[in-house]
mmCIF file of N, CA and C in Angstrom:
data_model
loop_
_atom_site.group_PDB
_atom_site.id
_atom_site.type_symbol
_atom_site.label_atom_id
_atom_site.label_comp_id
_atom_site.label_asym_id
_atom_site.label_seq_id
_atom_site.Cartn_x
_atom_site.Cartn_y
_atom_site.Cartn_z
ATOM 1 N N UNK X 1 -12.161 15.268 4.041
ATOM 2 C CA UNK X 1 -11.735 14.218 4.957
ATOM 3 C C UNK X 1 -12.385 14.444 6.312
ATOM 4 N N UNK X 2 -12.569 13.277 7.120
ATOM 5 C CA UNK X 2 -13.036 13.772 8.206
ATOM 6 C C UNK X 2 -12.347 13.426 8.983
ATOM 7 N N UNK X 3 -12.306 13.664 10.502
ATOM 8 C CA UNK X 3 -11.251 14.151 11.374
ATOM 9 C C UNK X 3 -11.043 12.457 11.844
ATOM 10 N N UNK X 4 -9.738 11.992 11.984
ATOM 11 C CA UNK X 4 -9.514 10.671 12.543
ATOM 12 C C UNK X 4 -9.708 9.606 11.598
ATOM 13 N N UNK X 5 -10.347 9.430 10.346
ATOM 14 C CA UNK X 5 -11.062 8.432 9.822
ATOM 15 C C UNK X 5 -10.112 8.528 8.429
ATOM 16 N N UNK X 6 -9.160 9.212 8.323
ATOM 17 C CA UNK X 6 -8.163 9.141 7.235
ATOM 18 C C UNK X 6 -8.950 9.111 5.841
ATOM 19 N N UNK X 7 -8.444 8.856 4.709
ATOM 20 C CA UNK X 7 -9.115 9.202 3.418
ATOM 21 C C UNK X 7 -10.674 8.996 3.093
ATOM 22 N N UNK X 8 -11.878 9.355 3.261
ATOM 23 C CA UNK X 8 -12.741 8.972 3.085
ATOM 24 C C UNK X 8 -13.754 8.597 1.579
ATOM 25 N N UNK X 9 -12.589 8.943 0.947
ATOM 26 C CA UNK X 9 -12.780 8.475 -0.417
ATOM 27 C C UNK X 9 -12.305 8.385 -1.678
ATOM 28 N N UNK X 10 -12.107 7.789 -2.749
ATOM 29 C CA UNK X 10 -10.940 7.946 -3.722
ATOM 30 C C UNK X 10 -11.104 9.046 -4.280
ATOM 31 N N UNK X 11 -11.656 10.112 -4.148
ATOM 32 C CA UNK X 11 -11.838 11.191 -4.845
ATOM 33 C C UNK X 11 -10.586 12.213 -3.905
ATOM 34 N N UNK X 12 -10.522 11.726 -2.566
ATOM 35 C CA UNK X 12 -9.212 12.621 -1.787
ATOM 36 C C UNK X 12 -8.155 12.162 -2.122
ATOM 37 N N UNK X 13 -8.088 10.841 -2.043
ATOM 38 C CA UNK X 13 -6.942 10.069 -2.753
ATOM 39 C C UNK X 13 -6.208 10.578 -4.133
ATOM 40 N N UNK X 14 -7.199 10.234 -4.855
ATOM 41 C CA UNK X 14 -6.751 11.483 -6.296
ATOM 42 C C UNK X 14 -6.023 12.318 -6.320
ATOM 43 N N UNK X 15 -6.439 13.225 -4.980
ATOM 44 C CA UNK X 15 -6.038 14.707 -5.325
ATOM 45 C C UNK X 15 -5.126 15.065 -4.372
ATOM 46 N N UNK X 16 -4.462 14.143 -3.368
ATOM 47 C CA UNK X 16 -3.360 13.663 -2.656
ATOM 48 C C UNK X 16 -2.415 13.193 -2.631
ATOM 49 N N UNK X 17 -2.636 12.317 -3.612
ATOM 50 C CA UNK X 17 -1.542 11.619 -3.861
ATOM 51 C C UNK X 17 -0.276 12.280 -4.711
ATOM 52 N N UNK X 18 -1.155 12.872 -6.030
ATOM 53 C CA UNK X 18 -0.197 13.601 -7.159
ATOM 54 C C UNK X 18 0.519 14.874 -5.942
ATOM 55 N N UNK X 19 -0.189 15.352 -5.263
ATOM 56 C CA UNK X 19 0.195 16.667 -4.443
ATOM 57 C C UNK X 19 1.529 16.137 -3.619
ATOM 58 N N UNK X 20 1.138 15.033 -3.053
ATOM 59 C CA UNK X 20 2.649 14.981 -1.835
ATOM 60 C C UNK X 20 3.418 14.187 -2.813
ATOM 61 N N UNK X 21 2.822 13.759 -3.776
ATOM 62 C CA UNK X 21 4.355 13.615 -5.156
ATOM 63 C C UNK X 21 5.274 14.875 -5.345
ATOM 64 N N UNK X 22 4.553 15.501 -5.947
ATOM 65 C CA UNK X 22 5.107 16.591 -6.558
ATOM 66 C C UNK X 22 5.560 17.410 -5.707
ATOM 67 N N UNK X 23 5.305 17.660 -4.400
ATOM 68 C CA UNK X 23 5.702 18.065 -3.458
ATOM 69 C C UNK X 23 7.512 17.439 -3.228
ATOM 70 N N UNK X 24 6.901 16.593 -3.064
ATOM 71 C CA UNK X 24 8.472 15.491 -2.414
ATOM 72 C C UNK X 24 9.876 16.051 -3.321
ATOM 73 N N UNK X 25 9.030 15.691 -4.549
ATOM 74 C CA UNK X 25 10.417 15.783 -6.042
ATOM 75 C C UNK X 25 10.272 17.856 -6.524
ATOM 76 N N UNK X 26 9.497 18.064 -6.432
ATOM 77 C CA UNK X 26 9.748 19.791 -5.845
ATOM 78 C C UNK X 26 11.368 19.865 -4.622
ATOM 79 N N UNK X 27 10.820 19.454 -3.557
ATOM 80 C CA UNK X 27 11.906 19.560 -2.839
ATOM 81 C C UNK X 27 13.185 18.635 -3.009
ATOM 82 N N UNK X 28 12.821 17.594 -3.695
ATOM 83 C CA UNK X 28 13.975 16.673 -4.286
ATOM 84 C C UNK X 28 15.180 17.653 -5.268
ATOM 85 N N UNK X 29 14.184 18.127 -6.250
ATOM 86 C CA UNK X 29 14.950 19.044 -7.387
ATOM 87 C C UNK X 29 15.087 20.267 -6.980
ATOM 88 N N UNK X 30 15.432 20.894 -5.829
ATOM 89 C CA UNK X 30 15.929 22.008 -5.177
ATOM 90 C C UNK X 30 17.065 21.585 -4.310
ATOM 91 N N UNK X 31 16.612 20.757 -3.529
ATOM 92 C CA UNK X 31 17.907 20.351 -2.773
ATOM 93 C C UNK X 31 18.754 19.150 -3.244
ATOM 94 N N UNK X 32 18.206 18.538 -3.577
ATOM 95 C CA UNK X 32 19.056 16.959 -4.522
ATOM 96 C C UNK X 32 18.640 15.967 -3.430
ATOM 97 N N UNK X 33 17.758 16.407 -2.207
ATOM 98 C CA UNK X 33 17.262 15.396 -1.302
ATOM 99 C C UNK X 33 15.634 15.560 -0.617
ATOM 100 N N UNK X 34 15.350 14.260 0.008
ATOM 101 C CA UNK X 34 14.460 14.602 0.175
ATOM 102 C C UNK X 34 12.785 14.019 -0.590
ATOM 103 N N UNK X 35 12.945 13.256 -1.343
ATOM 104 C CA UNK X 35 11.901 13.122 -2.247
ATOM 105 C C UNK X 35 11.615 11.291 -1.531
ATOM 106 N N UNK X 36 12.332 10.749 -0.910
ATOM 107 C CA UNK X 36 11.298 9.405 -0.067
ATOM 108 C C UNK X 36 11.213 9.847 1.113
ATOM 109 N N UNK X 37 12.065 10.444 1.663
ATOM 110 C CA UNK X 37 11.637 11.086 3.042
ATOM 111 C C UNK X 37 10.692 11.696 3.462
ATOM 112 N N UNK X 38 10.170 12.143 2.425
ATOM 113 C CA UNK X 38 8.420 13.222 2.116
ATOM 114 C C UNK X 38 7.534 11.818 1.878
ATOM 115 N N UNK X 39 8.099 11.536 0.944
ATOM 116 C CA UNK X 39 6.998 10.754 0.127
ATOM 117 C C UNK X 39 6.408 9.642 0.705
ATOM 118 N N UNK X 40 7.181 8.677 1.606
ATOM 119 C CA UNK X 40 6.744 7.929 2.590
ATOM 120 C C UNK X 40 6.157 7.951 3.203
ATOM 121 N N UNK X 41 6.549 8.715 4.608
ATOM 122 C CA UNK X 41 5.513 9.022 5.740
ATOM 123 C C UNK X 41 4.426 9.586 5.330
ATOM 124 N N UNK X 42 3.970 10.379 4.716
ATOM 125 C CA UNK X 42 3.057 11.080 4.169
ATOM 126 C C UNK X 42 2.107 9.954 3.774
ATOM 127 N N UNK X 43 2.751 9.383 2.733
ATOM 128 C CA UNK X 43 1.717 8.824 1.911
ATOM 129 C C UNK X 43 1.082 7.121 2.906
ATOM 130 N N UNK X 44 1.851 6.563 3.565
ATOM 131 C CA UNK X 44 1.509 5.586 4.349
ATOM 132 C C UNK X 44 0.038 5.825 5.427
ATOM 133 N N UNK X 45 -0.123 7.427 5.398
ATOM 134 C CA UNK X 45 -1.006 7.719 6.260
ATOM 135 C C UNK X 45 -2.454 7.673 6.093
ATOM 136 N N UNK X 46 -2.553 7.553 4.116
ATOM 137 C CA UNK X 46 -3.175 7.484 3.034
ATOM 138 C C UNK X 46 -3.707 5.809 2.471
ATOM 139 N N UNK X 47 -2.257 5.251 2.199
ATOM 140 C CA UNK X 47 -2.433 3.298 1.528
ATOM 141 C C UNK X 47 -1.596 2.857 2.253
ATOM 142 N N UNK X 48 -1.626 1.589 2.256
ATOM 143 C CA UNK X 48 -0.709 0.587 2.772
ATOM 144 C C UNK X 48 1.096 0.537 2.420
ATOM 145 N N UNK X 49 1.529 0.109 3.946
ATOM 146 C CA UNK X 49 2.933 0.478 3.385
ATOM 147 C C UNK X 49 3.685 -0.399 2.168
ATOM 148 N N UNK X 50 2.679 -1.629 2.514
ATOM 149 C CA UNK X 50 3.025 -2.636 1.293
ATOM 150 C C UNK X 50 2.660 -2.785 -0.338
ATOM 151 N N UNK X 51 1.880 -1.217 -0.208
ATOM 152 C CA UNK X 51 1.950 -0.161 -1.827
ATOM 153 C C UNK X 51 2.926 1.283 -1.816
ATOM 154 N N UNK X 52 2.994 1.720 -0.613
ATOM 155 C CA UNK X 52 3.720 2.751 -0.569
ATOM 156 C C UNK X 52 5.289 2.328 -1.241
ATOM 157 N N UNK X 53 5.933 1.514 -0.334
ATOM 158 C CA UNK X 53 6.990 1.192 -1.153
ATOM 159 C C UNK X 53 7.239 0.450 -2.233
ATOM 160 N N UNK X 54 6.877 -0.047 -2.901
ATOM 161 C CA UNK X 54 7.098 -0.417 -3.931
ATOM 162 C C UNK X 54 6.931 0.909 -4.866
ATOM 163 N N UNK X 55 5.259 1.782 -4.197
ATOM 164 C CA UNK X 55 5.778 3.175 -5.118
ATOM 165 C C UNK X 55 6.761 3.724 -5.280
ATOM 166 N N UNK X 56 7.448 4.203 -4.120
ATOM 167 C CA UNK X 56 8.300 5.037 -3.968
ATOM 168 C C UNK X 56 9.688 4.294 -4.606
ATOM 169 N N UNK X 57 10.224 3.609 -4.882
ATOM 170 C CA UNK X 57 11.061 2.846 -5.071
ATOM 171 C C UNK X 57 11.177 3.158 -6.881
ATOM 172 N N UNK X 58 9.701 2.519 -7.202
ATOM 173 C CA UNK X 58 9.741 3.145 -8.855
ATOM 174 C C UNK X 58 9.369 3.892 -8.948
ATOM 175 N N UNK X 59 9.058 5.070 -8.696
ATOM 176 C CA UNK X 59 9.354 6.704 -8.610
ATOM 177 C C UNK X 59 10.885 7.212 -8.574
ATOM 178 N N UNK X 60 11.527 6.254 -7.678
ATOM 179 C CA UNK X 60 13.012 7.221 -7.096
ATOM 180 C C UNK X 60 14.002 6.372 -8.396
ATOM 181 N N UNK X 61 13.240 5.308 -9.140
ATOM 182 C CA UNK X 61 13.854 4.390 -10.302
ATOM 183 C C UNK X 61 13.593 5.677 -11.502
ATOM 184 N N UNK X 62 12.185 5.392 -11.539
ATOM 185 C CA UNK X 62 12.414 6.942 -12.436
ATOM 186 C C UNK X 62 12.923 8.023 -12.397
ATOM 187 N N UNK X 63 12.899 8.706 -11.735
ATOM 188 C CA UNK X 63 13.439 9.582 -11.434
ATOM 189 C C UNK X 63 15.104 9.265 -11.374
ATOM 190 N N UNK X 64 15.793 8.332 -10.823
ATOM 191 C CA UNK X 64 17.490 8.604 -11.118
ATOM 192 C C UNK X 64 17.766 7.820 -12.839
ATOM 193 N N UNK X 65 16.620 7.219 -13.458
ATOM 194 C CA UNK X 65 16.902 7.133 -14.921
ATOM 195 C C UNK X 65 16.612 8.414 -15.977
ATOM 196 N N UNK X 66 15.370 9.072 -15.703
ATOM 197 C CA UNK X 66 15.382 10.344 -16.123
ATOM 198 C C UNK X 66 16.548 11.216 -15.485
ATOM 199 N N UNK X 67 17.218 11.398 -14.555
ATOM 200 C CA UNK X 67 18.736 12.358 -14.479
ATOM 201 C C UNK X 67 19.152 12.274 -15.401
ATOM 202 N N UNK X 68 19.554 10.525 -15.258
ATOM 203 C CA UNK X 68 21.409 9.710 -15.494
ATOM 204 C C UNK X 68 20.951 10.042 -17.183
ATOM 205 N N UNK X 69 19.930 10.069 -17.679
ATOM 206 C CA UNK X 69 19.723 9.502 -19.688
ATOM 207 C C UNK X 69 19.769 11.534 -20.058
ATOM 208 N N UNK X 70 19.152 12.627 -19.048
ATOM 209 C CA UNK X 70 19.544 14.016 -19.178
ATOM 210 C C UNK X 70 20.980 14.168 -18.645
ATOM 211 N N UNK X 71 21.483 14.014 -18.163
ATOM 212 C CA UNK X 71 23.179 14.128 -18.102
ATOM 213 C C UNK X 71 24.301 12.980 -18.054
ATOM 214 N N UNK X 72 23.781 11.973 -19.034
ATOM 215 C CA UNK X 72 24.616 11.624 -19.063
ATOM 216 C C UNK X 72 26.079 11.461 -20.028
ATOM 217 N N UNK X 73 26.186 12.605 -20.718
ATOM 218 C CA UNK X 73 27.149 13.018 -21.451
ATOM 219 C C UNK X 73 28.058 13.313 -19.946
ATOM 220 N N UNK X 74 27.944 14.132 -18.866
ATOM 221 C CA UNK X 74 28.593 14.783 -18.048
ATOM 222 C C UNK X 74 29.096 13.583 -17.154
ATOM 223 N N UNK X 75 28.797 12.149 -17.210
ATOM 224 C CA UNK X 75 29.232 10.625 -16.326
ATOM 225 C C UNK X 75 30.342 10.572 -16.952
ATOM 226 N N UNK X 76 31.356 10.181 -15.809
ATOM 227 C CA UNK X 76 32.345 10.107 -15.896
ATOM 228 C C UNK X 76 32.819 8.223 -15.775
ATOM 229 N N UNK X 77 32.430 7.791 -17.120
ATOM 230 C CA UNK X 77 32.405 6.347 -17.671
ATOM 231 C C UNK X 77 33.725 5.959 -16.639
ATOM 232 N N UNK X 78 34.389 6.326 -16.191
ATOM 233 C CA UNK X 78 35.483 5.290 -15.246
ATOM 234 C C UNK X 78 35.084 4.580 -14.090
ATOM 235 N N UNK X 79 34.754 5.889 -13.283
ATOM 236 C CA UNK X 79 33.856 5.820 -11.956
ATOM 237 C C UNK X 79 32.915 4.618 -12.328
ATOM 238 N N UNK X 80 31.758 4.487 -13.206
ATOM 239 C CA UNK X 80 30.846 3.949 -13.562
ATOM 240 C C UNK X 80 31.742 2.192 -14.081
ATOM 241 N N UNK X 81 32.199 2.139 -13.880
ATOM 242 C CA UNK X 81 33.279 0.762 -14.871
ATOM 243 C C UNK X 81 33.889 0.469 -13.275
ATOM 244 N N UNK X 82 33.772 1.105 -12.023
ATOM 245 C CA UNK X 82 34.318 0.828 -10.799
ATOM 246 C C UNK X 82 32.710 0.464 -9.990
ATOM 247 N N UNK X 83 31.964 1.235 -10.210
ATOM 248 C CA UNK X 83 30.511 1.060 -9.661
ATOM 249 C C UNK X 83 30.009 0.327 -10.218
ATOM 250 N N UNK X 84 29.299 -0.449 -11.388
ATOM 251 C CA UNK X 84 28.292 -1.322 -11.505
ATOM 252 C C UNK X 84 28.844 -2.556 -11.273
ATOM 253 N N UNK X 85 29.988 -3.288 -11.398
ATOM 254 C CA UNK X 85 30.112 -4.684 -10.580
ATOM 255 C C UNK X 85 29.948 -4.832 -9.178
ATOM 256 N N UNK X 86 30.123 -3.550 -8.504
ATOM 257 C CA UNK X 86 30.480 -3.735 -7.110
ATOM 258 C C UNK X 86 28.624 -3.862 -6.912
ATOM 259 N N UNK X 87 27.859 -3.000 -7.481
ATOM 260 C CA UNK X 87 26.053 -2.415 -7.323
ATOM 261 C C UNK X 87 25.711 -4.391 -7.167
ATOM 262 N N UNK X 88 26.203 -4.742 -8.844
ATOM 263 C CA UNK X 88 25.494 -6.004 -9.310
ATOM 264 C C UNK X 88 25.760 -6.902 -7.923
ATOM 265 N N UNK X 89 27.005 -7.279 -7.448
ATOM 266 C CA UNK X 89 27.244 -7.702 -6.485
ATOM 267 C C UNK X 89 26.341 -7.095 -5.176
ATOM 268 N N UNK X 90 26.017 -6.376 -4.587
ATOM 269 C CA UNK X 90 25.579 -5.822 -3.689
ATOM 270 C C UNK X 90 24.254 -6.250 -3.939
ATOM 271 N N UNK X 91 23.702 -6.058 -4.490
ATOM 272 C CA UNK X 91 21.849 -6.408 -5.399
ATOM 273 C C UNK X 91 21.576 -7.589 -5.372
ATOM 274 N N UNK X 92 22.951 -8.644 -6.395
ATOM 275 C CA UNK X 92 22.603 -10.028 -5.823
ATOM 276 C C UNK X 92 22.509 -10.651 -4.374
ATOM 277 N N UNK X 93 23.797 -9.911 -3.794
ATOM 278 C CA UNK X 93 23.556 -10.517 -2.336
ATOM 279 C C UNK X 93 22.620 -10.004 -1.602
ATOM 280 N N UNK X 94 21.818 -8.744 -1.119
ATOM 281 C CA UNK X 94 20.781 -8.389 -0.710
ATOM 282 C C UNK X 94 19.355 -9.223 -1.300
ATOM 283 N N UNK X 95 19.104 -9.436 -2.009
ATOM 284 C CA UNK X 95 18.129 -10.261 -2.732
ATOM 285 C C UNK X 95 18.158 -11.798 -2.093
ATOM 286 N N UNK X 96 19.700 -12.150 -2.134
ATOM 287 C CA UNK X 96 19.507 -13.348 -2.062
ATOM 288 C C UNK X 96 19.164 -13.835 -0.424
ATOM 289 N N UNK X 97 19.984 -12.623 0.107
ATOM 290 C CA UNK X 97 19.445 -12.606 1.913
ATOM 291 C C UNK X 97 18.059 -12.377 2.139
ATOM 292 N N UNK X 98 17.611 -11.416 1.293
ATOM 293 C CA UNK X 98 16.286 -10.925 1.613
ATOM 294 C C UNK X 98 15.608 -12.554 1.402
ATOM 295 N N UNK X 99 15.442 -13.206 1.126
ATOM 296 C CA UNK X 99 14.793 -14.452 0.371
ATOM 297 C C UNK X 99 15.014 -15.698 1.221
ATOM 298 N N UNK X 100 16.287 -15.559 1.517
ATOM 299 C CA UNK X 100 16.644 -17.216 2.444
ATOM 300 C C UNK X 100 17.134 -16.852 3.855
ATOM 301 N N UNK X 101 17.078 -15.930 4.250
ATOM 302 C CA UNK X 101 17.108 -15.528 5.899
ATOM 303 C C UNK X 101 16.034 -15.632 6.481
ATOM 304 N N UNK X 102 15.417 -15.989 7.636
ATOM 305 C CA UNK X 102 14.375 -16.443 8.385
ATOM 306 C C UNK X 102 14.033 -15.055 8.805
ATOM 307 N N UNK X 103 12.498 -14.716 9.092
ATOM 308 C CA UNK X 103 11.883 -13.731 8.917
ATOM 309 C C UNK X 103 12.501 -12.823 10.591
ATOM 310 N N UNK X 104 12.772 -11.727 10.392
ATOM 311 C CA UNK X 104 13.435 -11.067 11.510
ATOM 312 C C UNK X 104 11.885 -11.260 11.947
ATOM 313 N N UNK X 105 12.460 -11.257 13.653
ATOM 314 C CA UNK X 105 11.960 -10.345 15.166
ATOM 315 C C UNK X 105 11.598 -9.441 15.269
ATOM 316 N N UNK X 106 10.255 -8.613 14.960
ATOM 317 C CA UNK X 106 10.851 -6.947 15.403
ATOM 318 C C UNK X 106 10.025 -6.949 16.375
ATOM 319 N N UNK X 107 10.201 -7.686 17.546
ATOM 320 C CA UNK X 107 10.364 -6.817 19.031
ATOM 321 C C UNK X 107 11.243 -6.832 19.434
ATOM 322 N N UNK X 108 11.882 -6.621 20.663
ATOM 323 C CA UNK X 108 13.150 -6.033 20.795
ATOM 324 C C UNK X 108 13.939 -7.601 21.136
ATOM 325 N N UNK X 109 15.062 -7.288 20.901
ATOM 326 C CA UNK X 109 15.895 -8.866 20.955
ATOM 327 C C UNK X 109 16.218 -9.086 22.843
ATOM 328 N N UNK X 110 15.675 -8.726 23.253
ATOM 329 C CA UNK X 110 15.629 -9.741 24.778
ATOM 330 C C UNK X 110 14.054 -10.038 24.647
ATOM 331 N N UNK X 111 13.509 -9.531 24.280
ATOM 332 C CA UNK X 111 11.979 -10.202 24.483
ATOM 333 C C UNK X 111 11.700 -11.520 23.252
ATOM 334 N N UNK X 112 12.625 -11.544 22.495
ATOM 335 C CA UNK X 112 12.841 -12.596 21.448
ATOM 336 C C UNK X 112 13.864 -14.000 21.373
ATOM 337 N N UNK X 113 14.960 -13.625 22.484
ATOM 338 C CA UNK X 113 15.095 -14.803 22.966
ATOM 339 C C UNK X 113 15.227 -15.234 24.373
ATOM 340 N N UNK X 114 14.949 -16.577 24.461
ATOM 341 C CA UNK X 114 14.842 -17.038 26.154
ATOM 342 C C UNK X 114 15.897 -16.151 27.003
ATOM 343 N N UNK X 115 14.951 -16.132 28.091
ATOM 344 C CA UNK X 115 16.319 -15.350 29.112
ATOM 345 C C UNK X 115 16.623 -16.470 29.626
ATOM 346 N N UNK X 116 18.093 -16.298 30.266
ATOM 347 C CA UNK X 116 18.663 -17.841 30.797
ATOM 348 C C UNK X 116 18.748 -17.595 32.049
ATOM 349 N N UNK X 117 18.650 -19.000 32.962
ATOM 350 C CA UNK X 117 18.282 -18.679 33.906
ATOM 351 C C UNK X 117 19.566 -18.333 34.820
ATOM 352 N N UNK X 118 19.423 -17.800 35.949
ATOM 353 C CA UNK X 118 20.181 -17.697 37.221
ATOM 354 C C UNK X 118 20.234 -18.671 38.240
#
């Protein structure tokens, strides 16, 4: 790589990407945290954030379906019969906001709406 000019070729990419993976979920599967918090910043510095997350998202999908299908003899089916209506609910309504809410502001909210006068 050269200094300032970030990945200079898919051949660093390659050999970067798998590394601050395995890195992330290394420290994921030691502490039980930790594996988008790595994996993000890191990797945004590399591709676009509008590939980064969607990675990381089905990574952290895999990863809590590979747990839940290795332990899930040890789920305690009640809890789970209290959690997935409330999830489904939560999922639909986030989705449906994400979709029909008008695109946020992100500069700061006095520079976004009129100041009134004096």
């Amino acid at each position: 790589m050269s200094g300032g000019a970030g990945v200079t070729s898919p051949h660093d990419l390659l050999l970067l990407l798998p590394l601050v993976i395995f890195v992330a979920y290394l420290v994921f599967g030691i502490t039980g945290f930790g594996a988008s918090p790595i994996t993000i910043p890191v990797l945004v510095h590399l591709l676009p954030l509008a590939f980064v997350l969607p990675l990381a998202a089905l990574l952290d999908l895999g990863s809590a379906l590979a747990l839940g299908f290795h332990t899930r003899r040890q789920a305690d089916t009640r809890e789970l019969v209290t959690l997935v209506p409330f999830t489904l609910v939560g999922l639909t309504l986030g989705v449906t906001l994400l979709l029909r809410l008008p695109r946020p502001c992100w500069r700061s909210a006095c520079s976004c709406a009129p100041m009134p006068s004096t």
